[in-house]
Coordinates of C-alpha atoms in Angstrom, one line a residue:
M290 CA 13.0 -29.5 -27.1
T291 CA 15.0 -27.3 -25.0
A292 CA 18.2 -28.8 -23.7
I293 CA 17.1 -28.7 -19.9
A294 CA 14.3 -30.6 -21.1
A295 CA 15.7 -32.6 -22.3
Q296 CA 18.4 -33.6 -18.9
I297 CA 15.1 -33.5 -16.9
T298 CA 13.7 -35.8 -19.3
S299 CA 16.6 -38.3 -19.4
I300 CA 16.8 -38.3 -15.2
L301 CA 12.9 -38.4 -14.2
P302 CA 10.6 -41.2 -14.7
A303 CA 8.4 -42.4 -17.7
D304 CA 5.4 -41.1 -16.2
T305 CA 6.6 -37.7 -15.7
T306 CA 5.3 -35.1 -17.9
V307 CA 7.5 -32.4 -19.2
I308 CA 6.3 -29.6 -21.6
A309 CA 8.3 -27.2 -23.0
W310 CA 7.3 -23.3 -22.7
P311 CA 6.4 -22.9 -26.1
Q312 CA 4.3 -26.0 -26.8
V313 CA 2.0 -24.7 -23.9
P314 CA -1.2 -23.4 -25.3
K315 CA -1.4 -19.7 -25.6
E316 CA -4.3 -19.2 -22.9
E317 CA -2.4 -21.2 -20.6
Q318 CA 0.8 -19.2 -21.4
E319 CA -1.1 -16.0 -20.8
R320 CA -2.4 -17.3 -17.2
L321 CA 0.4 -18.4 -16.2
S322 CA 2.5 -15.0 -17.0
R323 CA 0.5 -13.0 -14.7
A324 CA 2.6 -14.5 -12.1
I325 CA 5.6 -13.7 -13.7
R326 CA 8.4 -10.9 -14.3
G327 CA 11.3 -10.9 -16.8
K328 CA 11.9 -13.8 -19.2
S329 CA 9.3 -16.8 -19.5
P330 CA 10.1 -20.3 -17.7
E331 CA 12.0 -23.0 -20.6
I332 CA 9.2 -25.7 -19.2
I333 CA 6.5 -27.0 -17.5
V334 CA 7.0 -30.1 -15.0
Y335 CA 4.1 -32.8 -13.7
P336 CA 6.0 -35.0 -11.5
A337 CA 4.3 -37.6 -10.7
N338 CA 5.5 -39.0 -7.3
T339 CA 7.9 -37.5 -4.5
A340 CA 10.7 -39.3 -5.7
A341 CA 10.4 -37.3 -9.3
L342 CA 9.3 -34.1 -7.4
A343 CA 12.9 -34.5 -5.2
S344 CA 15.0 -35.4 -8.0
L345 CA 13.5 -32.3 -9.7
V346 CA 14.7 -30.2 -6.9
R347 CA 17.9 -31.6 -7.0
F348 CA 18.5 -31.3 -10.7
A349 CA 17.8 -27.3 -10.2
N350 CA 19.8 -27.2 -7.4
E351 CA 22.7 -28.7 -9.1
N352 CA 22.2 -26.4 -12.2
R353 CA 20.9 -23.1 -10.2
L354 CA 17.5 -23.2 -11.9
S355 CA 14.8 -21.7 -10.4
L356 CA 11.4 -22.9 -9.8
L357 CA 7.7 -21.5 -9.3
A358 CA 5.6 -24.2 -7.9
Y359 CA 2.1 -24.6 -8.1
G360 CA -0.9 -27.0 -7.7
Q361 CA -3.9 -26.0 -9.8
G362 CA -2.6 -22.8 -10.7
S363 CA -5.7 -21.2 -9.2
K364 CA -3.9 -18.4 -6.9
L365 CA -0.5 -18.7 -8.7
D366 CA -0.1 -14.8 -9.6
W367 CA -0.7 -14.1 -5.7
G368 CA 2.2 -12.4 -4.0
G369 CA 4.7 -10.5 -5.6
L370 CA 5.8 -11.8 -9.5
V371 CA 8.4 -14.3 -9.6
E372 CA 11.5 -12.6 -11.1
S373 CA 11.9 -14.9 -14.5
P374 CA 11.6 -18.8 -12.8
D375 CA 13.4 -21.3 -15.1
I376 CA 10.8 -24.1 -14.6
L377 CA 7.5 -24.2 -13.2
V378 CA 6.1 -26.9 -11.5
S379 CA 2.8 -28.4 -11.1
T380 CA 1.8 -30.8 -8.1
Q381 CA -1.5 -32.0 -9.1
N382 CA -0.5 -35.4 -10.4
L383 CA 0.8 -35.6 -6.5
N384 CA -3.0 -36.1 -5.6
R385 CA -3.4 -39.5 -3.6
I386 CA -4.7 -39.9 0.0
I387 CA -2.3 -41.3 2.2
D388 CA -4.2 -42.3 5.6
H389 CA -7.2 -41.8 6.6
A390 CA -7.5 -42.3 10.4
R391 CA -11.4 -42.2 10.7
G392 CA -11.5 -42.2 14.5
D393 CA -8.7 -39.8 15.0
L394 CA -10.4 -37.3 13.1
T395 CA -7.0 -37.4 11.2
I396 CA -6.1 -37.2 7.5
T397 CA -2.7 -37.6 5.3
V398 CA -2.6 -36.4 1.4
E399 CA -0.3 -35.4 -1.1
S400 CA 0.0 -31.3 -1.5
G401 CA -1.7 -31.4 -5.5
L402 CA -5.3 -33.1 -4.0
K403 CA -7.9 -30.7 -4.5
L404 CA -10.2 -30.0 -1.5
A405 CA -13.0 -30.6 -3.2
D406 CA -11.7 -33.9 -4.5
L407 CA -11.0 -34.8 -0.3
Q408 CA -14.2 -33.1 1.0
A409 CA -16.1 -35.8 -1.5
F410 CA -13.8 -38.4 -0.2
L411 CA -14.9 -37.3 3.4
A412 CA -18.6 -36.9 3.2
P413 CA -19.4 -40.6 3.4
S414 CA -17.7 -40.8 6.9
G415 CA -19.5 -37.7 8.4
Q416 CA -16.1 -35.9 8.4
F417 CA -14.6 -32.6 6.4
I418 CA -11.8 -30.1 6.5
P419 CA -13.5 -27.0 7.3
L420 CA -12.0 -24.6 4.5
D421 CA -13.4 -22.5 2.9
P422 CA -10.9 -20.7 0.3
S423 CA -10.9 -18.7 -3.1
F424 CA -11.6 -20.8 -6.2
A425 CA -12.7 -23.8 -3.6
H426 CA -13.9 -26.2 -6.3
N427 CA -10.0 -26.2 -7.5
A428 CA -7.8 -25.1 -4.8
T429 CA -5.0 -27.9 -3.9
I430 CA -3.9 -28.6 -0.3
G431 CA -0.7 -27.3 -0.8
G432 CA -1.8 -24.6 -2.2
I433 CA -3.8 -23.5 0.4
M434 CA -1.5 -24.1 3.0
A435 CA 1.2 -22.5 1.1
T436 CA -0.8 -19.0 0.9
A437 CA -2.7 -19.3 4.1
D438 CA -6.3 -19.4 2.2
A439 CA -8.8 -20.1 5.0
G440 CA -11.4 -18.5 4.0
T441 CA -15.1 -17.7 5.8
W442 CA -14.8 -21.0 8.6
R443 CA -12.0 -19.2 10.3
Q444 CA -14.6 -17.5 13.0
R445 CA -15.4 -21.4 14.5
Y446 CA -12.2 -23.5 13.2
G447 CA -9.2 -20.9 13.2
G448 CA -6.6 -20.5 10.2
V449 CA -5.1 -22.7 7.9
R450 CA -1.9 -23.5 10.2
D451 CA -4.7 -24.6 13.1
L452 CA -5.5 -26.9 10.8
I453 CA -2.3 -29.3 9.9
L454 CA -0.5 -31.5 12.4
G455 CA 2.1 -32.3 10.3
F456 CA 3.6 -32.0 6.9
S457 CA 6.5 -33.2 4.5
F458 CA 8.4 -30.6 1.9
I459 CA 11.3 -30.8 -0.3
R460 CA 14.1 -28.7 0.2
H461 CA 16.9 -26.9 -1.9
D462 CA 18.6 -30.1 -2.0
G463 CA 16.3 -32.7 -3.0
E464 CA 16.0 -33.9 0.1
I465 CA 12.6 -34.3 2.0
A466 CA 11.8 -33.3 5.2
K467 CA 9.1 -33.8 8.0
A468 CA 7.5 -32.0 10.6
G469 CA 5.0 -32.6 12.7
G470 CA 3.0 -35.5 13.3
R471 CA -0.4 -37.7 12.8
V472 CA -1.9 -37.2 15.8
V473 CA -3.0 -34.1 17.6
K474 CA -0.9 -33.4 20.5
N475 CA 1.9 -31.2 21.6
V476 CA 5.3 -30.7 21.0
A477 CA 8.2 -29.2 21.9
G478 CA 10.4 -27.1 19.1
Y479 CA 9.7 -25.1 16.8
D480 CA 6.7 -24.8 14.1
M481 CA 7.4 -25.8 10.6
M482 CA 3.8 -26.1 10.2
K483 CA 3.1 -22.3 11.1
L484 CA 6.6 -21.2 9.2
F485 CA 5.5 -22.8 6.4
T486 CA 1.6 -21.7 6.2
G487 CA 1.7 -18.9 4.3
S488 CA 5.1 -18.9 2.8
Y489 CA 4.2 -18.8 -0.9
G490 CA 6.7 -21.5 -2.2
T491 CA 9.4 -19.6 -1.1
L492 CA 11.3 -22.3 1.5
G493 CA 10.7 -25.1 -0.1
I494 CA 8.4 -27.5 -1.9
I495 CA 5.4 -29.0 0.1
D496 CA 4.8 -32.8 -0.2
Q497 CA 2.4 -34.1 2.2
I498 CA 0.1 -32.5 4.6
T499 CA -1.7 -34.0 7.6
L500 CA -4.7 -32.1 8.6
R501 CA -7.4 -32.0 11.7
L502 CA -10.7 -33.7 10.8
Y503 CA -13.8 -32.1 12.0
P504 CA -17.6 -34.0 12.2
E505 CA -19.7 -32.7 10.0
T506 CA -22.8 -30.9 10.6
A507 CA -26.2 -31.5 8.5
N508 CA -28.2 -28.4 9.9
S509 CA -27.4 -24.8 8.9
E510 CA -29.0 -21.2 9.0
T511 CA -27.4 -18.0 7.5
L512 CA -28.4 -14.5 9.1
I513 CA -27.3 -11.3 7.1
I514 CA -27.9 -8.2 9.8
T515 CA -28.0 -4.7 8.0
G516 CA -27.7 -1.4 9.8
N517 CA -25.6 1.7 9.8
S518 CA -21.4 1.1 10.8
E519 CA -21.6 2.6 14.1
N520 CA -24.6 -0.2 15.2
I521 CA -22.9 -2.8 13.6
S522 CA -19.9 -2.4 15.3
K523 CA -21.6 -2.2 18.5
L524 CA -23.2 -5.7 17.8
S525 CA -20.0 -7.3 16.0
Q526 CA -18.5 -6.3 19.8
V527 CA -21.6 -7.9 21.6
I528 CA -21.1 -11.2 19.7
R529 CA -17.8 -11.3 19.9
Q530 CA -18.3 -11.0 23.9
S531 CA -20.8 -13.5 24.1
S532 CA -21.7 -17.3 24.3
L533 CA -22.7 -17.3 21.1
T534 CA -21.0 -19.9 18.6
P535 CA -21.2 -19.1 15.1
T536 CA -19.0 -21.2 12.6
V537 CA -19.2 -18.2 10.0
A538 CA -18.8 -14.0 11.5
E539 CA -17.8 -12.2 8.4
C540 CA -18.9 -8.3 8.1
L541 CA -19.4 -6.7 4.6
N542 CA -19.3 -3.7 3.3
P543 CA -22.1 -1.5 1.5
G544 CA -20.9 -3.5 -2.5
M545 CA -20.7 -6.5 -0.9
T546 CA -24.2 -6.7 0.6
Q547 CA -25.6 -4.8 -2.8
A548 CA -24.0 -7.7 -4.5
L549 CA -25.6 -10.3 -2.6
G550 CA -29.1 -8.7 -3.4
L551 CA -30.0 -6.4 -0.1
E552 CA -30.0 -2.9 0.6
Q553 CA -26.8 -1.3 0.4
K554 CA -25.5 -0.7 4.2
V555 CA -23.0 -2.6 6.1
A556 CA -24.0 -5.9 7.3
L557 CA -23.0 -8.7 9.7
L558 CA -23.2 -12.4 7.6
L559 CA -23.7 -14.9 10.6
R560 CA -23.7 -18.5 10.1
F561 CA -24.8 -21.3 12.7
Q562 CA -24.5 -25.0 12.4
S563 CA -25.1 -27.1 15.2
I564 CA -28.5 -29.1 16.3
P565 CA -32.0 -27.4 15.2
E566 CA -32.7 -26.6 18.8
S567 CA -29.4 -24.8 19.4
I568 CA -29.5 -23.1 15.8
S569 CA -33.0 -21.5 16.8
K570 CA -32.3 -20.4 19.9
Q571 CA -28.9 -18.5 18.8
S572 CA -30.6 -17.3 15.7
Q573 CA -33.5 -15.5 18.5
Q574 CA -31.0 -13.8 20.5
V575 CA -28.8 -12.4 17.6
S576 CA -32.6 -11.3 16.0
Y577 CA -33.0 -9.9 19.3
L578 CA -29.8 -8.0 19.5
G579 CA -30.4 -6.6 15.8
Q580 CA -33.6 -4.8 17.0
Q581 CA -32.1 -3.4 19.7
L582 CA -29.9 -1.0 17.6
D583 CA -32.1 -0.7 14.8
C584 CA -31.1 -3.6 12.6
Q585 CA -32.8 -5.7 10.4
T586 CA -32.0 -9.4 10.4
N587 CA -32.5 -11.8 6.7
Y588 CA -32.4 -15.4 7.2
Y589 CA -31.6 -18.1 4.8
R590 CA -32.2 -22.1 5.2
D591 CA -32.2 -24.9 3.2
E592 CA -31.8 -24.1 -0.6
A593 CA -32.2 -20.5 0.0
E594 CA -29.3 -20.6 1.7
V595 CA -27.4 -22.6 -0.6
S596 CA -28.2 -20.1 -2.9
L597 CA -26.7 -17.4 -0.9
W598 CA -23.4 -18.7 -0.6
Q599 CA -23.1 -20.1 -3.8
R600 CA -23.8 -16.1 -5.0
Y601 CA -21.1 -15.0 -1.9
R602 CA -18.2 -16.7 -3.5
K603 CA -18.7 -16.2 -6.9
T604 CA -18.9 -12.3 -6.1
L605 CA -15.5 -12.8 -4.6
D606 CA -14.0 -14.8 -7.3
N607 CA -15.1 -12.8 -9.8
Y608 CA -12.5 -10.4 -9.6
D609 CA -10.3 -11.0 -12.5
Q610 CA -12.1 -7.4 -14.0
E611 CA -9.4 -5.4 -15.6
G612 CA -7.7 -2.5 -13.2
N613 CA -9.2 -4.8 -10.3
F614 CA -7.0 -5.3 -7.3
F615 CA -7.8 -8.5 -5.1
G616 CA -6.1 -8.1 -1.6
K617 CA -6.1 -9.7 2.0
I618 CA -7.1 -7.1 4.7
G619 CA -6.5 -7.1 8.4
L620 CA -7.6 -4.4 11.1
L621 CA -8.6 -4.5 15.0
P622 CA -11.7 -6.1 15.4
S623 CA -12.4 -2.9 17.0
S624 CA -12.3 -0.7 14.0
L625 CA -13.4 -3.0 11.2
A626 CA -16.9 -1.9 11.1
L627 CA -16.2 1.9 10.4
V628 CA -13.2 0.8 8.4
I629 CA -15.1 -1.5 6.3
D630 CA -17.9 1.3 5.2
Q631 CA -15.2 3.4 3.8
I632 CA -14.1 0.7 1.0
N633 CA -15.3 1.5 -2.3
G634 CA -15.3 -2.2 -3.8
L635 CA -16.6 -5.3 -2.6
A636 CA -15.1 -6.6 1.4
S637 CA -15.8 -9.4 3.4
I638 CA -13.7 -9.4 7.0
N639 CA -13.9 -11.7 9.9
I640 CA -15.3 -9.6 13.0
S641 CA -12.7 -12.0 15.6
S642 CA -9.4 -11.8 13.5
G643 CA -9.9 -8.8 11.5
V644 CA -8.7 -10.2 8.5
G645 CA -10.8 -10.6 5.5
K646 CA -10.9 -10.4 1.5
V647 CA -11.6 -7.2 -0.4
I648 CA -11.8 -6.4 -4.1
L649 CA -11.2 -2.3 -4.6
K650 CA -11.8 -0.7 -8.1
S651 CA -8.7 1.3 -8.8
E652 CA -5.2 2.1 -7.6
E653 CA -6.1 5.4 -6.1
N654 CA -8.7 3.6 -3.9
L655 CA -6.0 1.0 -3.0
D656 CA -3.5 4.4 -1.6
K657 CA -7.0 5.5 0.8
I658 CA -7.4 2.2 2.0
R659 CA -3.8 1.3 2.4
S660 CA -3.8 4.8 4.7
L661 CA -6.8 3.7 6.3
C662 CA -6.0 0.5 7.6
S663 CA -2.5 1.6 8.7
A664 CA -3.9 4.4 10.8
N665 CA -6.0 1.8 12.5
Q666 CA -2.8 -0.8 13.3
G667 CA -4.3 -3.0 9.6
Y668 CA -2.5 -3.7 6.7
L669 CA -3.6 -4.3 2.8
T670 CA -1.7 -6.8 0.8
V671 CA -2.8 -6.7 -2.9
L672 CA -2.6 -10.7 -3.9
T673 CA -4.0 -10.2 -7.3
A674 CA -3.8 -7.4 -9.8
P675 CA -2.9 -6.7 -13.6
P676 CA 1.3 -7.5 -14.1
S677 CA 1.4 -3.5 -14.9
L678 CA -0.2 -2.3 -12.4
K679 CA 1.5 -4.7 -9.7
E680 CA 4.6 -3.5 -11.1
K681 CA 4.1 0.0 -9.8
I682 CA 3.1 -0.9 -6.5
E683 CA 4.4 -2.9 -3.3
P684 CA 1.8 -5.8 -3.4
W685 CA 2.2 -6.7 0.3
G686 CA 2.1 -3.0 2.5
Y687 CA 4.2 -4.8 5.1
T688 CA 5.5 -1.8 7.5
G689 CA 6.9 -4.0 10.6
N690 CA 10.0 -5.0 11.8
A691 CA 10.6 -8.3 10.7
I692 CA 12.3 -8.3 7.0
A693 CA 15.6 -9.3 8.6
M694 CA 14.5 -12.1 10.1
M695 CA 12.5 -13.2 6.7
K696 CA 15.6 -13.1 5.0
T697 CA 17.7 -14.8 7.6
L698 CA 15.1 -17.9 7.4
K699 CA 14.8 -17.7 3.8
T700 CA 18.7 -17.9 3.7
K701 CA 18.9 -21.2 6.0
F702 CA 15.8 -22.6 4.2
D703 CA 16.7 -21.9 0.6
P704 CA 20.8 -20.6 0.4
P705 CA 20.8 -20.8 -3.3
G706 CA 17.5 -18.8 -3.5
I707 CA 15.6 -21.3 -6.3
F708 CA 12.3 -21.4 -4.9
S709 CA 9.7 -18.6 -6.1
P710 CA 12.6 -15.7 -6.5
E711 CA 10.8 -12.5 -5.2
R712 CA 7.5 -13.6 -4.6
F713 CA 7.3 -12.6 -0.9
L714 CA 7.7 -9.4 1.5
N715 CA 11.0 -7.2 0.0
K716 CA 11.2 -9.5 -2.8
I717 CA 12.3 -12.6 -0.8

């Protein structure tokens, strides 16, 4: 056992698991190493409760040891490479449900709880969390908040930050801080929930989260409308300006439609979840609009719909191949369909926010699409890529003027710089 492991073991409760890095299985070491630059960490610590996590952070602060926190690790390699973290901290044992206010449609959970387990808990009450992140079966609530990974339900329910009512986190000095509350209300003051959403663990370690719930809808139908980029662009605009209420509205590039077993064309992926009469009426309206623009509509119901969404998620989650870049893209909705037609890979982008995910096949293609996005007031962030390739590129692709403010916030929240060093923009 290393000296650090021995010290931590002596100060933390007996139910805290501490594993020295050499004892971590080789396959697990290789997976975790995809997120790291420089030397390997000394240990991995699995705190069993908030008090143990706070003690660990306090110890790290006092001894100037850097920390890289994660849940199940499904998104650990997203963002920049972390510079030589001393300790890996997994919150997977912090997985309790703290409070379920069924009548208020809110729930408070620990950050290491898996989304899949939370959805299973909520199902008997007819409620759910409208989040559809990458690796949904393994993603934790804390990891989803840290990476702002909302997924396809963004169209109807907004992003991750729109679902968070309150949370608590461990500060750099080991103290527990709280923001927001457990009820749906507006409050004055700085919005800490939005600040920490998408901060990639660089400001503190998220401990508990209170989320807004929604009633589950049993009825569903999915449509895929294919056509040329100009007509799909027009159809997207009509849908955005209409009274239609799809829960999912994604623009797919030709590579994505081909991966789903359809003709290799630009497409709209729409999902309606409501009462049967509403679904039928809206579906007919979309079909009519598509016909006016020489587009073809494919319908998916029941088992065919379930199968389609399984293929969709598997396609976007299966990016871990040699030379691939997986990223987050943002575009003006007005230029979405025209840009997506030029992406040589896989892409699925929300038609209202312009935010989506892409899988690119080469570094050359990355440069081309980044330039295209920039020319259309958009961006392309590389979330994950082979470490050797990530060393050669700037992952975030940010060209705005907020770097100075971000550095100031990092200094305020994490003066010693112990949380996920260099993972965020500009190696913050």
